[in-house]
mmCIF file of C-alpha atoms in Angstrom:
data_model
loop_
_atom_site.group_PDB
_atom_site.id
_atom_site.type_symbol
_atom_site.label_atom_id
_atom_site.label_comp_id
_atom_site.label_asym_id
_atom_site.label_seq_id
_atom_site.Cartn_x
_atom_site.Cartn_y
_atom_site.Cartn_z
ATOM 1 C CA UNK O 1 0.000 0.000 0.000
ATOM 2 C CA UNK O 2 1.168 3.436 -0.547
ATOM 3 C CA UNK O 3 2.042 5.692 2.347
ATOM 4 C CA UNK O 4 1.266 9.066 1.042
ATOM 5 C CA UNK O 5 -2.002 9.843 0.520
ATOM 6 C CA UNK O 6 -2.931 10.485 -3.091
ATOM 7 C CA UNK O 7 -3.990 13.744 -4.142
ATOM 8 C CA UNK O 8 -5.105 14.985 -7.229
ATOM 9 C CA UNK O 9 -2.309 17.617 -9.118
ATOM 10 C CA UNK O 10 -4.212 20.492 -8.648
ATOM 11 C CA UNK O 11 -4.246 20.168 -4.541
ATOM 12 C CA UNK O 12 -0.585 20.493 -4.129
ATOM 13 C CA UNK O 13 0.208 24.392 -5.430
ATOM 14 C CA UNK O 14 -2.277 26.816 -5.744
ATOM 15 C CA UNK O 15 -2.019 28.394 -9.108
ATOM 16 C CA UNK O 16 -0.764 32.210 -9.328
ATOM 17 C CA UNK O 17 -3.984 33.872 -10.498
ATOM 18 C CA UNK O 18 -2.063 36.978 -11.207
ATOM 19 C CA UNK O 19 0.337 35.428 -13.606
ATOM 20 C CA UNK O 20 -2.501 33.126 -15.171
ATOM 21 C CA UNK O 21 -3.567 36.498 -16.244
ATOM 22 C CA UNK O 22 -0.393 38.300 -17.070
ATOM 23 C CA UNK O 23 0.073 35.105 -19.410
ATOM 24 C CA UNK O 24 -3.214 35.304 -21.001
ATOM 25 C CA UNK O 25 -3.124 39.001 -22.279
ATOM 26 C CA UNK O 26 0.750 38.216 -23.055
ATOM 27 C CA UNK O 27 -0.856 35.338 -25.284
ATOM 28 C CA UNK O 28 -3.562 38.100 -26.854
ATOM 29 C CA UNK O 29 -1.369 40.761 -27.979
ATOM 30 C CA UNK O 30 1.478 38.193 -29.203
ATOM 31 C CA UNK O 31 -1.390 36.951 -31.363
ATOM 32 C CA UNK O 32 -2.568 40.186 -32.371
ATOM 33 C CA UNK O 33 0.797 41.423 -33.677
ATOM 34 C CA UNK O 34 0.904 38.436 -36.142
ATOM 35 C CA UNK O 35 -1.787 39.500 -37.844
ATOM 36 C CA UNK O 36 -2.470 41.408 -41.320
ATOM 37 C CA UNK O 37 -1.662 44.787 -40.407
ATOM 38 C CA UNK O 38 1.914 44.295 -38.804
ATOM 39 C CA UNK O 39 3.220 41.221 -41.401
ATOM 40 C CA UNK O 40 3.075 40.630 -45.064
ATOM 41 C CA UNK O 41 1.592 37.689 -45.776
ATOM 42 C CA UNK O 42 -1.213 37.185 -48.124
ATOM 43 C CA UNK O 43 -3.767 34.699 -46.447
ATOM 44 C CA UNK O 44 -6.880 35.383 -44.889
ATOM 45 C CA UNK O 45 -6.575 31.904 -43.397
ATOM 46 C CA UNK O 46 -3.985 33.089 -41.162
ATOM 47 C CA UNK O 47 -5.596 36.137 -39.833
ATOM 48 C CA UNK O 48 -8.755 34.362 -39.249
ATOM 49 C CA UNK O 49 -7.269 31.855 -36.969
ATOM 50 C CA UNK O 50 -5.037 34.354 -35.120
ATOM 51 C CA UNK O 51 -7.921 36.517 -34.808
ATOM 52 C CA UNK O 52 -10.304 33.287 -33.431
ATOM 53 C CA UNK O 53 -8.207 32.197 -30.880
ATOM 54 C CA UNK O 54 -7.125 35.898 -29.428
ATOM 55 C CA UNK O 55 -10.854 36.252 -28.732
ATOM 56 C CA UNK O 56 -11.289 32.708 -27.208
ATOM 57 C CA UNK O 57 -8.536 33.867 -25.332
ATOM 58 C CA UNK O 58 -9.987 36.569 -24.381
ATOM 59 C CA UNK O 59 -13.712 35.342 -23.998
ATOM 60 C CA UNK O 60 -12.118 32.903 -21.232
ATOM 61 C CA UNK O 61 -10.390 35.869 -19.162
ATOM 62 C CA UNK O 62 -13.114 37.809 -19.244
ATOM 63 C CA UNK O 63 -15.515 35.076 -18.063
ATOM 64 C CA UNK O 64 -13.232 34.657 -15.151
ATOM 65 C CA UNK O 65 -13.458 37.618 -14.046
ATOM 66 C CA UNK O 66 -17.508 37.772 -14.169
ATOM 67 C CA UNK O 67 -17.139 34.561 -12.557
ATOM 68 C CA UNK O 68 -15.177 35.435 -9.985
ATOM 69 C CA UNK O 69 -17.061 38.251 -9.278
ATOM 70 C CA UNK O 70 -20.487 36.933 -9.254
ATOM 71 C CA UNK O 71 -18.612 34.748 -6.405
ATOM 72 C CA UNK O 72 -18.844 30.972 -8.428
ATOM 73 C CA UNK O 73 -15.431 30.479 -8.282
ATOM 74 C CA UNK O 74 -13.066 30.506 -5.989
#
């Protein structure tokens, strides 16, 4: 039998909130810069998909916070 109890990952180190944040916006505006108006390439495609997953990005942030303030999460 084991003698440490087992524990699920997210029980042993809180995760830095502040940093989950910093991270996310980091993520945004990294994305953001890649697209059409800063670079030179030619496809749509690209700018699309940049621009889709900056505001999924940014969808989940802000739900976090309404979350968090509506007090159904932690």
């Amino acid at each position: 039998m084991a003698e440490q109890e087992v524990t699920a990952p997210d029980q042993h180190k809180p995760t830095n909130l502040k940093l989950a944040r910093i991270g996310g916006i980091a993520s945004i505006i990294a994305l953001l810069s890649m697209a059409q108006p800063f670079n030179n390439h030619v496809s749509v495609a690209d700018d699309f998909w940049l621009l889709l997953t900056a505001a999924i990005i940014a969808a989940m942030l802000i739900g976090d916070v309404v979350l968090r303030r509506v007090g159904l999460r932690p």
